[in-house]
Tab-separated table of C-alpha atoms in Angstrom:
chain	number	residue	atom	x	y	z
F	1	MET	CA	-3.928	-48.330	-70.391
F	2	ALA	CA	-1.987	-46.987	-72.980
F	3	GLU	CA	-0.650	-43.920	-73.349
F	4	GLY	CA	-3.388	-41.291	-74.231
F	5	SER	CA	-6.877	-44.046	-74.482
F	6	PHE	CA	-9.890	-43.171	-73.916
F	7	GLN	CA	-10.700	-44.458	-70.887
F	8	TYR	CA	-7.890	-41.550	-69.117
F	9	ILE	CA	-10.157	-39.295	-71.091
F	10	THR	CA	-12.862	-40.435	-69.830
F	11	LEU	CA	-10.657	-41.012	-66.052
F	12	SER	CA	-9.744	-37.190	-66.792
F	13	ALA	CA	-12.646	-36.018	-67.119
F	14	SER	CA	-14.918	-37.681	-64.612
F	15	LEU	CA	-12.264	-35.590	-62.006
F	16	PRO	CA	-12.824	-32.643	-60.390
F	17	HIS	CA	-11.349	-29.403	-60.866
F	18	LEU	CA	-9.242	-28.986	-57.314
F	19	GLY	CA	-9.108	-25.067	-57.612
F	20	ALA	CA	-5.524	-23.401	-55.239
F	21	LEU	CA	-4.288	-25.057	-52.220
F	22	PHE	CA	-6.450	-23.215	-49.804
F	23	SER	CA	-9.080	-21.731	-51.579
F	24	ASN	CA	-11.949	-23.931	-50.980
F	25	ALA	CA	-12.871	-25.228	-47.840
F	26	ASP	CA	-14.022	-28.906	-48.805
F	27	LEU	CA	-12.549	-31.400	-50.932
F	28	PRO	CA	-15.425	-31.569	-53.985
F	29	MET	CA	-14.781	-35.021	-53.806
F	30	SER	CA	-15.149	-37.953	-51.128
F	31	ARG	CA	-12.331	-39.983	-50.978
F	32	PHE	CA	-14.245	-42.772	-51.729
F	33	ARG	CA	-15.779	-41.343	-54.106
F	34	LEU	CA	-12.243	-40.636	-56.042
F	35	GLU	CA	-11.234	-44.603	-55.526
F	36	GLU	CA	-14.642	-45.597	-57.214
F	37	ARG	CA	-14.115	-43.338	-60.020
F	38	LEU	CA	-10.080	-44.711	-59.946
F	39	SER	CA	-11.012	-48.082	-59.981
F	40	MET	CA	-11.383	-47.671	-64.025
F	41	LEU	CA	-7.469	-47.677	-63.710
F	42	GLU	CA	-5.914	-51.383	-64.977
F	43	ASP	CA	-4.300	-53.217	-62.542
F	44	GLU	CA	-0.669	-52.626	-63.424
F	45	ASP	CA	-1.414	-48.344	-63.777
F	46	ARG	CA	-3.236	-48.788	-60.293
F	47	ARG	CA	-0.901	-50.857	-59.216
F	48	LEU	CA	1.744	-48.179	-60.023
F	49	LEU	CA	-0.340	-45.165	-58.665
F	50	ASP	CA	-1.008	-46.601	-55.344
F	51	ARG	CA	2.981	-47.186	-55.302
F	52	VAL	CA	3.564	-43.531	-56.616
F	53	THR	CA	0.717	-41.900	-54.289
F	54	HIS	CA	1.947	-43.539	-51.435
F	55	VAL	CA	5.974	-42.283	-51.638
F	56	THR	CA	4.937	-38.802	-51.657
F	57	SER	CA	1.368	-39.354	-48.916
F	58	TRP	CA	2.988	-39.033	-44.887
F	59	PRO	CA	1.912	-42.337	-44.338
F	60	GLY	CA	4.381	-43.469	-46.758
F	61	VAL	CA	6.966	-43.312	-44.913
F	62	ASP	CA	6.155	-43.364	-41.228
F	63	GLY	CA	7.320	-46.849	-40.562
F	64	CYS	CA	10.932	-46.050	-41.848
F	65	ASP	CA	13.200	-46.366	-39.187
F	66	THR	CA	15.975	-44.430	-41.345
F	67	ASP	CA	16.484	-41.989	-43.165
F	68	ALA	CA	18.218	-43.649	-45.741
F	69	GLU	CA	14.675	-46.196	-45.904
F	70	VAL	CA	12.891	-42.981	-46.839
F	71	VAL	CA	15.211	-41.841	-50.256
F	72	ALA	CA	15.400	-45.995	-50.981
F	73	ARG	CA	11.493	-45.912	-51.052
F	74	PHE	CA	11.704	-42.659	-53.280
F	75	ASP	CA	14.647	-43.803	-55.486
F	76	ALA	CA	12.356	-47.011	-56.050
F	77	ALA	CA	9.431	-45.372	-56.957
F	78	CYS	CA	11.373	-42.931	-59.294
F	79	ARG	CA	13.229	-46.586	-61.297
F	80	SER	CA	9.422	-47.556	-61.418
F	81	LEU	CA	8.179	-44.335	-63.612
F	82	GLU	CA	10.485	-44.682	-66.499
F	83	ALA	CA	8.113	-45.063	-68.517
F	84	HIS	CA	6.678	-41.788	-67.269
F	85	PRO	CA	9.642	-38.884	-67.013
F	86	ASP	CA	7.500	-36.331	-66.043
F	87	LEU	CA	5.307	-38.201	-62.831
F	88	ALA	CA	9.563	-38.942	-62.156
F	89	ALA	CA	10.440	-35.249	-61.918
F	90	VAL	CA	7.922	-34.683	-59.865
F	91	VAL	CA	8.805	-37.390	-57.293
F	92	ARG	CA	12.240	-36.972	-56.801
F	93	GLU	CA	11.725	-33.079	-56.826
F	94	ARG	CA	8.911	-33.955	-53.662
F	95	LEU	CA	11.713	-35.969	-52.080
F	96	GLU	CA	14.659	-32.586	-52.686
F	97	THR	CA	11.987	-30.314	-51.254
F	98	ARG	CA	11.365	-32.942	-48.063
F	99	MET	CA	15.272	-33.043	-47.629
F	100	LEU	CA	15.781	-29.114	-47.835
F	101	VAL	CA	12.225	-28.819	-44.497
F	102	ALA	CA	14.271	-31.100	-42.533
F	103	ALA	CA	17.786	-29.533	-43.105
F	104	LEU	CA	16.537	-26.411	-41.929
F	105	ARG	CA	14.048	-28.271	-39.167
F	106	LEU	CA	17.986	-29.926	-38.171
F	107	ARG	CA	19.585	-26.534	-38.291
F	108	ARG	CA	17.275	-24.716	-36.330
F	109	ASP	CA	16.962	-27.826	-33.748
F	110	GLY	CA	20.606	-26.825	-33.340
F	111	ALA	CA	22.314	-29.609	-35.475
F	112	ALA	CA	26.239	-27.889	-35.973
F	113	ASP	CA	27.422	-30.070	-38.536
F	114	PRO	CA	25.551	-31.589	-41.670
F	115	ALA	CA	26.470	-35.170	-40.428
F	116	PRO	CA	22.456	-36.781	-40.530
F	117	VAL	CA	22.666	-35.736	-44.283
F	118	ALA	CA	24.941	-38.357	-45.264
F	119	ALA	CA	22.037	-40.745	-44.651
F	120	TRP	CA	20.272	-38.940	-47.628
F	121	GLY	CA	22.446	-40.276	-50.407
F	122	ARG	CA	24.709	-39.110	-53.529
F	123	MET	CA	21.673	-37.137	-54.610
F	124	ALA	CA	22.875	-33.217	-55.809
F	125	ILE	CA	20.710	-31.528	-53.325
F	126	ALA	CA	21.819	-33.636	-50.372
F	127	ARG	CA	25.457	-32.869	-51.548
F	128	ALA	CA	24.153	-29.223	-52.264
F	129	ILE	CA	23.418	-29.232	-48.576
F	130	ARG	CA	26.166	-30.768	-46.576
F	131	THR	CA	28.607	-28.335	-49.131
F	132	ASN	CA	26.825	-24.836	-47.409
F	133	TRP	CA	24.752	-26.325	-43.827
F	134	SER	CA	25.978	-22.319	-42.909
F	135	GLU	CA	24.050	-20.605	-45.145
F	136	PRO	CA	21.020	-19.755	-44.669
F	137	THR	CA	19.406	-21.213	-48.241
F	138	PHE	CA	22.074	-23.466	-48.543
F	139	GLY	CA	23.455	-21.807	-51.569
F	140	LEU	CA	19.983	-23.066	-53.505
F	141	GLY	CA	17.807	-19.543	-52.334
F	142	ARG	CA	18.151	-18.295	-56.307
F	143	ALA	CA	17.281	-21.722	-57.991
F	144	ARG	CA	14.256	-22.139	-55.341
F	145	PRO	CA	12.769	-18.757	-53.931
F	146	TRP	CA	10.914	-20.708	-51.643
F	147	LEU	CA	13.398	-21.875	-49.763
F	148	ARG	CA	14.140	-18.066	-48.163
F	149	ALA	CA	10.605	-17.703	-46.332
F	150	ALA	CA	10.847	-20.929	-45.442
F	151	GLN	CA	14.039	-20.357	-43.661
F	152	ALA	CA	12.838	-17.844	-42.014
F	153	LEU	CA	9.480	-18.818	-40.915
F	154	CYS	CA	11.959	-22.182	-39.516
F	155	ALA	CA	14.022	-19.818	-37.301
F	156	ALA	CA	11.015	-17.978	-36.144
F	157	GLY	CA	9.174	-21.167	-34.832
F	158	ASP	CA	6.263	-20.457	-36.948
F	159	HIS	CA	5.125	-24.296	-38.100
F	160	ILE	CA	1.771	-23.715	-39.117
F	161	GLY	CA	3.411	-20.594	-41.809
F	162	LEU	CA	6.196	-23.161	-42.182
F	163	GLU	CA	3.677	-26.289	-43.261
F	164	ARG	CA	1.384	-23.995	-45.347
F	165	ALA	CA	4.656	-22.699	-47.455
F	166	VAL	CA	5.971	-26.430	-48.105
F	167	LEU	CA	2.484	-26.986	-49.256
F	168	THR	CA	2.340	-24.491	-51.254
F	169	GLU	CA	5.255	-25.254	-53.010
F	170	VAL	CA	4.793	-29.126	-53.468
F	171	TYR	CA	1.340	-27.614	-55.010
F	172	ARG	CA	2.656	-25.494	-57.491
F	173	GLN	CA	5.411	-28.635	-58.657
F	174	ILE	CA	2.138	-30.796	-59.747
F	175	ASP	CA	0.567	-28.193	-60.613
F	176	ARG	CA	3.962	-27.802	-62.979
F	177	ALA	CA	3.987	-31.016	-64.169
F	178	ALA	CA	0.526	-30.734	-64.981
F	179	ASP	CA	0.163	-28.030	-67.863
F	180	ASP	CA	1.884	-30.715	-70.015
F	181	HIS	CA	-0.972	-33.894	-69.088
F	182	GLN	CA	-4.531	-33.475	-69.304
F	183	PHE	CA	-5.486	-37.048	-70.837
F	184	ASP	CA	-3.016	-39.726	-69.095
F	185	PHE	CA	-2.002	-41.903	-66.477
F	186	GLU	CA	0.838	-38.371	-65.535
F	187	ALA	CA	-2.908	-36.132	-65.349
F	188	VAL	CA	-4.585	-38.731	-63.759
F	189	ALA	CA	-1.378	-39.504	-60.531
F	190	LEU	CA	-1.241	-35.390	-60.461
F	191	PHE	CA	-4.432	-34.955	-59.411
F	192	VAL	CA	-4.360	-37.375	-56.902
F	193	MET	CA	-1.419	-35.590	-55.813
F	194	ARG	CA	-2.601	-32.354	-55.275
F	195	PHE	CA	-6.535	-34.620	-53.946
F	196	GLN	CA	-3.950	-35.817	-50.973
F	197	LEU	CA	-2.502	-32.534	-50.476
F	198	ILE	CA	-5.928	-30.868	-49.919
F	199	GLU	CA	-6.801	-33.986	-47.628
F	200	ARG	CA	-3.447	-33.753	-45.140
F	201	TRP	CA	-4.183	-29.921	-45.075
F	202	GLN	CA	-8.423	-29.974	-44.628
F	203	ARG	CA	-7.625	-33.143	-41.800
F	204	TYR	CA	-5.270	-30.684	-39.558
F	205	ASP	CA	-6.243	-30.713	-36.606
F	206	ALA	CA	-5.396	-29.316	-33.087
F	207	THR	CA	-6.743	-31.942	-30.883
F	208	ARG	CA	-5.232	-34.110	-32.771
F	209	ALA	CA	-1.759	-32.865	-33.421
F	210	ARG	CA	-1.899	-32.455	-28.634
F	211	ASP	CA	-2.485	-36.457	-28.835
F	212	ARG	CA	-0.062	-37.223	-31.363
F	213	LEU	CA	2.499	-34.846	-29.623
F	214	GLU	CA	2.265	-36.617	-26.372
F	215	ALA	CA	1.650	-39.521	-27.957
F	216	LEU	CA	6.038	-39.473	-29.275
F	217	LEU	CA	6.847	-38.145	-25.977
F	218	GLN	CA	5.922	-40.440	-23.803
F	219	SER	CA	7.190	-43.257	-26.657
F	220	THR	CA	10.595	-41.210	-26.198
F	221	LEU	CA	10.866	-40.606	-22.464
F	222	ALA	CA	9.930	-44.360	-22.011
F	223	GLY	CA	12.546	-45.429	-24.303
F	224	ALA	CA	15.767	-42.692	-22.679
F	225	TRP	CA	14.326	-44.755	-19.837
F	226	THR	CA	15.269	-47.842	-21.383
F	227	ALA	CA	18.123	-46.823	-22.297
F	228	GLY	CA	19.272	-45.970	-18.891
F	229	ASN	CA	18.557	-42.455	-19.052
F	230	ALA	CA	21.041	-41.589	-21.980
F	231	THR	CA	19.856	-38.794	-24.796
F	232	PRO	CA	18.161	-39.832	-27.739
F	233	THR	CA	19.597	-39.061	-30.648
F	234	GLY	CA	18.391	-38.238	-34.284
F	235	ALA	CA	21.343	-38.953	-36.605
F	236	GLY	CA	20.508	-40.668	-39.361
F	237	LYS	CA	17.651	-41.448	-37.850
F	238	ALA	CA	14.016	-41.209	-39.864
F	239	GLY	CA	13.313	-38.246	-37.051
F	240	SER	CA	14.334	-35.290	-40.556
F	241	LEU	CA	12.371	-37.040	-43.649
F	242	SER	CA	9.914	-38.855	-41.878
F	243	GLN	CA	8.378	-36.535	-39.740
D	1	MET	CA	-0.887	-48.305	-116.674
D	2	THR	CA	-4.057	-47.243	-117.405
D	3	ASP	CA	-5.708	-49.683	-114.888
D	4	LEU	CA	-3.232	-49.133	-111.974
D	5	VAL	CA	-4.570	-44.903	-112.904
D	6	LEU	CA	-7.888	-45.895	-113.206
D	7	VAL	CA	-7.686	-47.839	-109.715
D	8	LEU	CA	-6.588	-44.847	-108.052
D	9	GLY	CA	-9.239	-42.668	-109.158
D	10	TRP	CA	-11.276	-44.489	-107.436
D	11	PHE	CA	-8.829	-44.850	-104.203
D	12	GLY	CA	-8.991	-41.306	-105.170
D	13	LEU	CA	-13.033	-40.865	-105.210
D	14	PHE	CA	-13.864	-42.779	-102.058
D	15	ALA	CA	-10.336	-41.674	-99.817
D	16	PRO	CA	-12.398	-38.161	-98.531
D	17	VAL	CA	-15.445	-40.350	-97.442
D	18	ALA	CA	-12.884	-43.311	-95.515
D	19	LEU	CA	-10.686	-40.690	-94.409
D	20	GLY	CA	-13.450	-38.608	-93.019
D	21	ALA	CA	-15.038	-41.429	-91.435
D	22	ILE	CA	-11.420	-42.234	-89.676
D	23	GLY	CA	-10.928	-38.412	-88.639
D	24	SER	CA	-14.326	-38.455	-87.328
D	25	SER	CA	-14.367	-41.706	-85.642
D	26	ILE	CA	-11.499	-40.761	-83.444
D	27	GLY	CA	-12.915	-37.303	-83.024
D	28	CYS	CA	-16.530	-38.652	-81.329
D	29	ALA	CA	-14.618	-41.153	-79.697
D	30	ARG	CA	-12.045	-38.183	-77.552
D	31	ALA	CA	-14.961	-35.730	-77.280
D	32	GLY	CA	-17.220	-38.582	-76.517
D	33	SER	CA	-14.971	-39.640	-73.064
D	34	ALA	CA	-14.330	-36.742	-72.032
D	35	ALA	CA	-18.410	-35.693	-71.860
D	36	ILE	CA	-18.979	-39.313	-70.344
D	37	GLY	CA	-16.363	-38.897	-67.721
D	38	ALA	CA	-17.347	-35.604	-67.062
D	39	MET	CA	-21.352	-36.750	-66.689
D	40	LEU	CA	-20.108	-38.959	-64.196
D	41	ASP	CA	-19.009	-35.706	-62.379
D	42	THR	CA	-21.926	-32.922	-63.161
D	43	GLU	CA	-25.728	-32.483	-62.622
D	44	THR	CA	-26.317	-31.119	-65.357
D	45	GLY	CA	-25.536	-30.500	-69.388
D	46	TYR	CA	-25.368	-33.647	-70.351
D	47	GLY	CA	-27.152	-33.406	-73.473
D	48	ARG	CA	-24.121	-29.989	-74.178
D	49	PHE	CA	-21.347	-32.221	-73.439
D	50	ILE	CA	-22.507	-34.625	-75.588
D	51	GLY	CA	-24.056	-31.990	-78.280
D	52	ALA	CA	-20.147	-30.719	-78.057
D	53	SER	CA	-18.096	-34.405	-78.409
D	54	LEU	CA	-20.399	-35.173	-81.856
D	55	MET	CA	-18.871	-31.644	-83.818
D	56	PRO	CA	-16.300	-34.556	-85.250
D	57	SER	CA	-18.588	-35.987	-87.722
D	58	SER	CA	-19.081	-33.198	-89.989
D	59	GLN	CA	-15.953	-33.870	-91.227
D	60	VAL	CA	-17.687	-37.955	-92.912
D	61	ILE	CA	-19.900	-34.856	-93.958
D	62	TYR	CA	-18.126	-32.985	-95.960
D	63	GLY	CA	-15.817	-36.384	-97.639
D	64	ILE	CA	-19.609	-37.509	-99.112
D	65	VAL	CA	-20.113	-34.265	-100.325
D	66	ILE	CA	-16.537	-34.359	-102.032
D	67	MET	CA	-16.576	-38.034	-103.393
D	68	PHE	CA	-19.805	-37.014	-105.294
D	69	SER	CA	-18.184	-33.691	-106.974
D	70	LEU	CA	-15.373	-36.240	-107.701
D	71	GLN	CA	-17.660	-38.692	-108.705
D	72	ARG	CA	-17.167	-39.121	-112.752
D	73	ASP	CA	-18.903	-42.171	-114.777
D	74	PRO	CA	-17.666	-43.424	-116.176
D	75	MET	CA	-14.195	-43.577	-114.304
D	76	THR	CA	-11.074	-42.530	-117.148
D	77	ALA	CA	-7.940	-42.277	-117.030
D	78	GLU	CA	-7.736	-38.678	-117.980
D	79	ALA	CA	-9.697	-37.837	-114.866
D	80	ALA	CA	-8.064	-40.554	-112.497
D	81	ALA	CA	-5.227	-38.179	-111.572
D	82	GLY	CA	-7.533	-35.693	-111.058
D	83	VAL	CA	-9.822	-37.424	-108.515
D	84	PHE	CA	-6.965	-39.035	-106.883
D	85	GLY	CA	-5.026	-35.966	-105.784
D	86	VAL	CA	-7.829	-33.639	-105.157
D	87	GLY	CA	-9.678	-36.642	-102.943
D	88	VAL	CA	-6.848	-37.946	-101.533
D	89	LEU	CA	-5.713	-34.282	-100.420
D	90	ALA	CA	-8.528	-33.938	-99.228
D	91	GLY	CA	-9.450	-36.646	-97.069
D	92	VAL	CA	-6.171	-36.150	-95.262
D	93	ALA	CA	-7.080	-32.823	-94.425
D	94	LEU	CA	-10.592	-34.173	-92.476
D	95	LEU	CA	-8.434	-37.103	-91.364
D	96	TYR	CA	-6.650	-34.624	-89.376
D	97	VAL	CA	-9.163	-32.143	-88.559
D	98	GLY	CA	-11.671	-34.826	-87.069
D	99	ILE	CA	-8.569	-35.746	-84.921
D	100	ARG	CA	-7.803	-32.637	-83.711
D	101	GLN	CA	-11.004	-31.811	-82.989
D	102	GLY	CA	-11.783	-34.622	-81.264
D	103	GLU	CA	-8.582	-33.233	-78.456
D	104	VAL	CA	-9.507	-29.722	-78.124
D	105	LEU	CA	-13.161	-30.859	-77.868
D	106	ALA	CA	-11.711	-32.588	-75.333
D	107	SER	CA	-10.496	-30.099	-73.549
D	108	ALA	CA	-13.520	-27.724	-74.025
D	109	ILE	CA	-15.439	-30.084	-72.328
D	110	VAL	CA	-13.718	-30.721	-68.938
D	111	ALA	CA	-12.948	-26.708	-68.570
D	112	ALA	CA	-16.913	-25.946	-68.897
D	113	LYS	CA	-17.911	-28.951	-66.298
D	114	ALA	CA	-15.621	-26.824	-64.425
D	115	LYS	CA	-16.702	-23.100	-65.321
D	116	PRO	CA	-20.075	-24.081	-67.114
D	117	GLU	CA	-20.097	-19.539	-68.201
D	118	ILE	CA	-17.291	-20.656	-70.328
D	119	PHE	CA	-19.355	-23.614	-72.617
D	120	GLY	CA	-19.649	-21.363	-75.706
D	121	ILE	CA	-16.417	-19.413	-75.646
D	122	SER	CA	-14.366	-23.102	-75.261
D	123	LEU	CA	-15.885	-24.684	-78.021
D	124	ALA	CA	-14.636	-21.946	-80.684
D	125	PRO	CA	-10.765	-23.689	-80.746
D	126	ALA	CA	-13.721	-26.804	-82.708
D	127	ALA	CA	-15.145	-24.075	-85.033
D	128	VAL	CA	-12.104	-22.673	-86.103
D	129	LEU	CA	-10.604	-25.994	-87.227
D	130	GLU	CA	-14.081	-26.853	-88.956
D	131	GLY	CA	-13.836	-23.655	-90.543
D	132	PHE	CA	-10.368	-24.923	-92.136
D	133	ALA	CA	-11.989	-28.146	-92.953
D	134	VAL	CA	-14.737	-26.477	-94.985
D	135	PHE	CA	-11.879	-24.539	-97.135
D	136	ALA	CA	-10.676	-28.153	-98.023
D	137	LEU	CA	-14.189	-28.975	-98.543
D	138	VAL	CA	-14.960	-26.168	-101.031
D	139	PHE	CA	-12.272	-25.896	-102.587
D	140	ALA	CA	-12.296	-29.698	-103.095
D	141	LEU	CA	-15.981	-28.695	-105.184
D	142	VAL	CA	-14.317	-26.097	-106.678
D	143	LEU	CA	-11.193	-28.300	-107.850
D	144	SER	CA	-13.679	-31.061	-108.848
D	145	GLY	CA	-15.423	-28.759	-111.488
D	146	THR	CA	-12.086	-28.646	-113.602
D	147	ILE	CA	-11.756	-32.722	-113.565
D	148	PRO	CA	-12.412	-33.486	-117.244
D	149	GLY	CA	-14.877	-36.452	-117.643
């Protein structure tokens, strides 16, 4: 579909207003209905949309074994978005946000040096984290004001508060990009990203979270037994960027 | 040379209709696409959306009025230059207004879908653009009276 095409206008106009992240109890449309509307996209656009929205959602990087693999997937998604630089910027910003939160968690869990960050590539944000490891906001608090609150929540062990702060920031990033796009591919992709965030927040379930925690504990313990009671380490593994 | 001037005269005579029709069709197609999309997401207000999407169609009507006011029988070399200038520029104005009206109407339809109470006020930008097209129409009519023939 060409940029500014009438089909984009129809598709964008058929998508409901999502509102603020935590303002609605329910999504204004079901996933089934969303998929039905997205069927208006041409195959090539649909593949690109799936690629972008997949990598920015947690399931999209769930199967990655290492952080380097997560970064590589993001890089590949950004490369495929050469024709849509604003969307590529949102994807890159999403990875940076994920890196910052992962670094906060690593430091909270007692990592004395930024060794695991070495696997995060040569992005400026990864360099800043490595260089300013001992600073509360990695020297980025001025450019990213949300980081200060996130650091405090992380240090206090307020996981839900941290998740809320991060989702709010990601939603804000998407909103900012959406200001410049109303009836084009970017508008549709940014809508789907926002939809995913709201969907994710609404799916949070204490019972499922406990089940997942138990499953993770069991798999970790099983791994430790297999390795002769060796303590599993997270350095370079997908314990940071993909969880 | 006279033939070329006469050709330009005829070109200017039909320009308001042709360019107005292009502007109206692009504007209506844009706003209409938004109206169709909005109808997929709402249960009521279909008539309002379609009605708003037809607003750019006025450009071609203005073009027809300008064409009749510029018409000279027979077309003379003295009249052709004036007809060309007024007709082409009025047509360009109608074309641009039609396209831009389609854009603001598409935005208005999307906004009014989420917040029905703003439907009326959301049409204000399109109405202002309509006013500019009316300026082009009125002054084309005024100037056409000064063209000889």
